[in-house]
Amino acid sequence: MRVVVTGGAGFLGSHVCELLLDRGDEVVALDNLCTSTVDNVAHLMDRDGFRFVRHDVSQYVDVPGRVDAVMHLASPASPIDYLGLPIATLKVGSVGTLNTLGLARGKGARYLFASTSEVYGDPAVHPQGEDYWGNVNPVGVRSVYDEAKRFGEAVTMAYHREHGIDVRISRTFNTYGPRMRPDDGRVVSNFIVQALAGTPLTIYGDGSQTRSFCYVDDQVRGLVALLDSDHVGPVNIGNPDEFTVLELAVTVLELTGSASELVFKPLPQDDPTRRRPDISLAAEVMAWKPEISLREGLTRTIPWFQAC
Ligand code: UDP
């Protein structure tokens, strides 16, 4: 296949490009580098079938030649990134999704929209299955990401219904691993960087809120399996092992051998209190499940931050 990956130089996107190349696909990676870096794909530049184009998909998208699939991953994804780029985040999830759906339509390509567990907001249902409609504050600070992704899902389904585009929608739950930016502000990167530096680990709130952390290799394997599947409609991709933020902090301290203290900071506005995917649909439609435990994934991730 010849696959266009938007956000191809990002944390997830670069791993997706690599997996696609490894299995023999050609990849055109589009990225405006607003929260990513070409360093993430430097090792792919000389590989046959890989092409990188610096482009903002909120502007008209043209890719010459055949395209078999479009994977729209581009978006600021860390809370501090999308809170700092609110309008760009809304644009890439809305106009960027329209533009890339237009590309898929013009090329007769399959389309995957990378959505997020954030569409569930602060969930009133636990764990979250795809049939849960969510609990999002539409005017809160996080809405720039949540509502952009919700619009993206809606327009993806509209193109399927109106134009017959073959679409997939992934809902990614908290994913971590090598190529996360040390300063991207997410909890896994913050805790590892702080632990390695011997500075206090910053717990927001009392640390009782939960997340379910998925190692990047499991996540990208799931994204590509979803692209290959024949399931139209949203599918959760995440690791259902749920941890409190406090448990994560203690595990990071243990695995890094750090003596850092814990400090408690205010909880950000609309921070979800709990999050855990129901992944039975992913098991059913693409025979996928995560294989890497949190401890194993953190052990593989820590050297990345040591080298940064
Ligand atoms: N968090 C924290 N300390 C940090 C960064 C984040 O306690 O230094 C918390 C944050 O408030 C949230 C959870 O960790 O409850 C996950 O935050 P992250 O930004 O990684 O992802 P989110 O799931 O909120 O998008």
Coordinates of C-alpha atoms and ligand atoms in Angstrom, one line a residue:
M1 CA 0.0 0.0 0.0
R2 CA 1.0 3.6 -0.3
V3 CA -0.1 5.3 2.9
V4 CA -0.3 9.0 3.8
V5 CA 0.4 9.5 7.5
T6 CA -0.4 13.0 8.8
G7 CA 1.5 13.9 12.0
G8 CA 4.1 11.4 10.6
A9 CA 7.0 13.1 12.5
G10 CA 5.1 13.0 15.8
F11 CA 5.5 10.5 18.7
L12 CA 2.8 8.1 17.5
G13 CA 3.1 9.0 13.8
S14 CA 6.8 8.2 13.6
H15 CA 6.3 4.8 15.1
V16 CA 3.3 4.2 12.7
C17 CA 5.5 5.1 9.7
E18 CA 8.2 2.7 10.9
L19 CA 5.8 -0.2 11.3
L20 CA 4.3 0.4 7.8
L21 CA 7.7 0.6 6.2
D22 CA 8.8 -2.6 8.0
R23 CA 6.0 -4.5 6.5
G24 CA 6.7 -3.2 3.0
D25 CA 4.3 -0.3 2.6
E26 CA 5.3 3.0 1.1
V27 CA 4.8 6.0 3.4
V28 CA 4.3 9.7 2.7
A29 CA 4.6 11.5 6.1
L30 CA 3.0 15.0 6.3
D31 CA 3.8 17.1 9.4
N32 CA 3.9 20.9 10.1
L33 CA 6.3 20.2 13.0
C34 CA 4.4 22.4 15.4
T35 CA 4.8 19.9 18.3
S36 CA 7.1 17.3 16.6
T37 CA 10.5 17.1 15.1
V38 CA 12.1 15.6 12.0
D39 CA 14.6 13.9 14.4
N40 CA 11.8 11.4 15.0
V41 CA 12.0 10.2 11.3
A42 CA 15.7 11.0 10.6
H43 CA 16.4 7.2 10.7
L44 CA 13.7 6.6 8.1
M45 CA 14.8 9.3 5.5
D46 CA 17.1 6.9 3.6
R47 CA 14.6 4.0 3.5
D48 CA 13.1 3.0 0.3
G49 CA 9.5 4.1 0.0
F50 CA 9.6 6.9 2.7
R51 CA 9.0 10.5 1.9
F52 CA 8.6 13.4 4.4
V53 CA 6.8 16.6 3.4
R54 CA 6.5 19.5 5.8
H55 CA 2.9 20.6 5.4
D56 CA 0.1 21.9 7.6
V57 CA -3.0 19.7 6.8
S58 CA -5.3 22.5 8.0
Q59 CA -4.3 23.9 4.5
Y60 CA -5.4 22.2 1.3
V61 CA -3.7 18.8 1.0
D62 CA -2.4 17.5 -2.3
V63 CA -0.4 14.3 -2.6
P64 CA 0.6 13.4 -6.2
G65 CA 0.2 9.8 -7.3
R66 CA -1.6 6.8 -6.0
V67 CA -2.8 6.8 -2.4
D68 CA -4.3 3.6 -0.9
A69 CA -4.8 4.8 2.7
V70 CA -4.7 8.0 4.7
M71 CA -4.1 7.9 8.5
H72 CA -4.9 11.2 10.0
L73 CA -2.8 11.4 13.2
A74 CA -1.8 15.1 13.1
S75 CA -2.8 17.1 16.2
P76 CA -1.2 18.5 19.3
A77 CA -2.0 15.7 21.8
S78 CA -0.5 16.6 25.2
P79 CA -2.7 18.8 27.4
I80 CA 0.0 21.5 27.7
D81 CA 0.4 21.5 23.9
Y82 CA -3.2 21.8 23.0
L83 CA -3.9 24.3 25.7
G84 CA -1.0 26.4 24.2
L85 CA -2.3 25.9 20.6
P86 CA -6.1 26.0 21.1
I87 CA -7.1 27.3 17.7
A88 CA -4.5 25.2 15.7
T89 CA -5.8 22.2 17.6
L90 CA -9.4 22.9 16.6
K91 CA -8.3 23.5 13.0
V92 CA -6.4 20.3 12.6
G93 CA -9.2 18.2 14.1
S94 CA -11.9 20.0 11.9
V95 CA -10.5 21.5 8.7
G96 CA -7.5 19.1 8.7
T97 CA -9.9 16.2 8.9
L98 CA -12.1 17.6 6.1
N99 CA -9.0 18.2 4.0
T100 CA -7.6 14.7 4.5
L101 CA -11.0 13.1 4.0
G102 CA -11.1 15.0 0.7
L103 CA -7.7 13.5 -0.2
A104 CA -9.0 10.0 0.6
R105 CA -12.2 10.7 -1.5
G106 CA -10.2 12.0 -4.4
K107 CA -7.8 9.0 -4.4
G108 CA -10.4 6.3 -3.5
A109 CA -8.3 5.6 -0.4
R110 CA -9.3 4.0 2.9
Y111 CA -9.2 6.5 5.8
L112 CA -8.3 6.2 9.5
F113 CA -9.1 9.0 11.9
A114 CA -7.0 8.9 15.0
S115 CA -9.4 9.9 17.8
T116 CA -8.9 9.7 21.5
S117 CA -10.2 8.6 24.9
E118 CA -10.7 12.3 25.5
V119 CA -14.0 12.0 23.6
Y120 CA -15.3 10.4 26.8
G121 CA -14.4 13.5 28.8
D122 CA -14.7 12.9 32.5
P123 CA -16.5 9.6 32.1
A124 CA -19.6 8.7 34.0
V125 CA -19.4 5.1 32.8
H126 CA -16.4 2.9 33.7
P127 CA -14.7 1.2 31.9
Q128 CA -15.4 3.1 28.7
G129 CA -16.9 1.1 25.8
E130 CA -17.3 2.6 22.4
D131 CA -21.1 2.9 22.9
Y132 CA -20.6 5.4 25.7
W133 CA -21.2 9.0 24.4
G134 CA -19.0 10.8 26.8
N135 CA -19.1 13.6 29.3
V136 CA -17.3 16.6 27.8
N137 CA -17.4 20.2 28.9
P138 CA -18.0 21.9 25.5
V139 CA -16.6 25.2 26.7
G140 CA -13.9 24.1 29.1
V141 CA -10.2 24.5 28.3
R142 CA -9.8 20.9 27.2
S143 CA -12.7 21.3 24.7
V144 CA -10.3 22.5 22.0
Y145 CA -9.0 18.9 21.8
D146 CA -12.0 16.9 22.9
E147 CA -14.5 18.7 20.6
A148 CA -12.1 18.8 17.7
K149 CA -11.8 15.0 17.9
R150 CA -15.5 14.6 18.4
F151 CA -16.1 16.7 15.3
G152 CA -13.5 14.7 13.5
E153 CA -15.3 11.5 14.3
A154 CA -18.6 13.0 13.1
V155 CA -17.2 14.2 9.8
T156 CA -15.4 10.9 9.2
M157 CA -18.8 9.1 9.6
A158 CA -20.5 11.7 7.4
Y159 CA -18.0 11.1 4.6
H160 CA -18.6 7.4 5.0
R161 CA -22.4 7.8 4.8
E162 CA -22.5 10.5 2.1
H163 CA -19.6 9.5 -0.1
G164 CA -19.1 5.9 0.8
I165 CA -15.5 6.4 2.0
D166 CA -14.1 3.3 3.8
V167 CA -13.4 4.7 7.2
R168 CA -11.8 3.6 10.5
I169 CA -11.8 5.5 13.8
S170 CA -9.4 4.7 16.6
R171 CA -9.8 5.9 20.2
T172 CA -6.3 6.0 21.6
F173 CA -5.9 5.8 25.4
N174 CA -2.8 7.3 27.2
T175 CA 0.2 6.0 25.3
Y176 CA 3.9 6.4 26.2
G177 CA 7.3 5.3 25.0
P178 CA 10.4 6.4 23.3
R179 CA 10.2 9.6 21.2
M180 CA 7.9 11.4 23.7
R181 CA 9.3 14.8 24.2
P182 CA 10.9 15.3 27.7
D183 CA 9.0 18.6 27.9
D184 CA 5.6 17.5 26.5
G185 CA 4.1 17.7 30.0
R186 CA 2.4 14.4 30.1
V187 CA 2.5 12.4 33.3
V188 CA 4.8 9.6 32.2
S189 CA 7.4 11.9 30.6
N190 CA 7.2 14.3 33.5
F191 CA 7.7 11.6 36.2
I192 CA 10.6 9.9 34.4
V193 CA 12.4 13.2 33.6
Q194 CA 11.9 14.4 37.2
A195 CA 13.0 11.0 38.7
L196 CA 16.1 10.9 36.6
A197 CA 17.0 14.6 37.6
G198 CA 16.3 13.9 41.3
T199 CA 13.7 16.7 41.4
P200 CA 10.3 16.2 43.0
L201 CA 7.6 14.3 41.0
T202 CA 4.7 16.7 40.5
I203 CA 1.4 15.0 41.4
Y204 CA -1.6 17.0 40.3
G205 CA -4.4 16.7 42.8
D206 CA -4.1 13.9 45.4
G207 CA -3.0 11.4 42.8
S208 CA -6.0 9.2 43.1
Q209 CA -7.2 9.9 39.5
T210 CA -6.5 6.9 37.2
R211 CA -5.2 6.3 33.8
S212 CA -4.6 3.1 31.8
F213 CA -1.2 3.4 30.1
C214 CA -0.5 1.7 26.7
Y215 CA 3.1 1.1 25.5
V216 CA 3.7 2.7 22.1
D217 CA 4.5 -0.6 20.2
D218 CA 1.1 -2.1 21.3
Q219 CA -0.6 1.1 20.3
V220 CA 0.8 1.4 16.8
R221 CA 0.2 -2.4 16.2
G222 CA -3.4 -1.7 17.1
L223 CA -3.7 1.3 14.8
V224 CA -2.3 -0.6 11.8
A225 CA -4.5 -3.7 12.7
L226 CA -7.5 -1.4 12.7
L227 CA -6.6 0.1 9.3
D228 CA -6.4 -3.5 8.0
S229 CA -9.7 -4.6 9.6
D230 CA -13.1 -4.1 8.0
H231 CA -14.7 -2.4 11.0
V232 CA -16.3 0.9 10.4
G233 CA -16.8 3.0 13.5
P234 CA -14.8 3.8 16.7
V235 CA -12.6 1.2 18.3
N236 CA -10.8 1.7 21.6
I237 CA -7.0 1.0 21.5
G238 CA -5.4 1.0 24.9
N239 CA -4.2 -1.1 27.8
P240 CA -7.0 -1.8 30.3
D241 CA -4.5 -2.1 33.3
E242 CA -5.6 0.9 35.3
F243 CA -3.3 2.7 37.8
T244 CA -3.7 5.8 40.0
V245 CA -1.2 8.6 39.2
L246 CA 0.3 8.0 42.7
E247 CA 0.9 4.3 41.8
L248 CA 2.6 5.4 38.6
A249 CA 4.8 7.8 40.6
V250 CA 5.9 5.0 43.0
T251 CA 6.6 2.6 40.1
V252 CA 8.7 5.2 38.3
L253 CA 10.7 5.9 41.4
E254 CA 11.4 2.2 41.9
L255 CA 12.4 1.5 38.3
T256 CA 14.7 4.5 38.1
G257 CA 16.1 4.0 41.6
S258 CA 15.4 7.6 42.3
A259 CA 15.1 9.2 45.7
S260 CA 13.0 12.1 44.4
E261 CA 10.2 13.4 46.7
L262 CA 6.6 13.7 45.7
V263 CA 5.0 17.2 45.6
F264 CA 1.3 17.8 45.2
K265 CA 0.1 20.5 42.8
P266 CA -3.4 21.7 41.9
L267 CA -5.5 19.5 39.7
P268 CA -5.9 21.0 36.2
Q269 CA -9.4 22.1 35.2
D270 CA -11.7 19.3 33.9
D271 CA -9.0 16.7 34.5
P272 CA -10.8 13.3 34.1
T273 CA -11.0 11.4 37.4
R274 CA -10.7 7.9 35.8
R275 CA -10.1 6.3 32.5
R276 CA -9.9 2.7 31.4
P277 CA -10.7 1.2 28.0
D278 CA -13.1 -1.7 27.4
I279 CA -11.1 -3.4 24.6
S280 CA -13.5 -6.2 23.8
L281 CA -14.4 -4.7 20.4
A282 CA -10.7 -4.5 19.4
A283 CA -10.3 -8.2 20.4
E284 CA -13.3 -9.1 18.3
V285 CA -12.8 -7.1 15.1
M286 CA -9.0 -7.2 14.8
A287 CA -7.8 -9.9 17.3
W288 CA -5.7 -7.3 19.0
K289 CA -4.7 -6.9 22.6
P290 CA -1.8 -5.2 24.3
E291 CA 1.2 -7.3 25.3
I292 CA 3.5 -5.0 27.3
S293 CA 2.9 -4.4 31.0
L294 CA 3.4 -1.0 32.5
R295 CA 6.6 -2.1 34.3
E296 CA 8.0 -3.6 31.1
G297 CA 7.0 -0.5 29.0
L298 CA 8.5 1.9 31.5
T299 CA 11.7 -0.2 31.6
R300 CA 11.9 0.2 27.8
T301 CA 11.1 3.9 28.0
I302 CA 13.5 5.1 30.7
P303 CA 16.7 4.7 28.6
W304 CA 15.1 7.1 26.0
F305 CA 14.8 9.9 28.6
Q306 CA 18.3 9.0 29.9
A307 CA 19.7 9.7 26.4
C308 CA 17.7 12.9 25.8
Ligands
UDP1 N1 -0.4 14.6 35.9 C1 0.3 14.7 37.1 N2 1.6 15.2 37.1 C2 2.2 15.7 36.0 C3 1.5 15.5 34.7 C4 0.2 15.0 34.7 O1 -0.2 14.3 38.2 O2 3.3 16.1 36.0 C5 -1.7 14.0 35.9 C6 -2.8 14.7 35.2 O3 -3.4 15.7 36.0 C7 -3.7 13.6 34.8 C8 -2.8 12.4 34.6 O4 -1.6 12.7 35.3 O5 -4.6 13.3 35.9 C9 -2.5 12.2 33.1 O6 -2.1 13.4 32.5 P1 -1.5 13.4 31.1 O7 -1.3 14.9 30.8 O8 -0.4 12.5 30.9 O9 -2.7 12.9 30.1 P2 -4.3 13.1 30.1 O10 -4.8 11.7 30.3 O11 -4.7 14.0 31.1 O12 -4.5 13.6 28.7

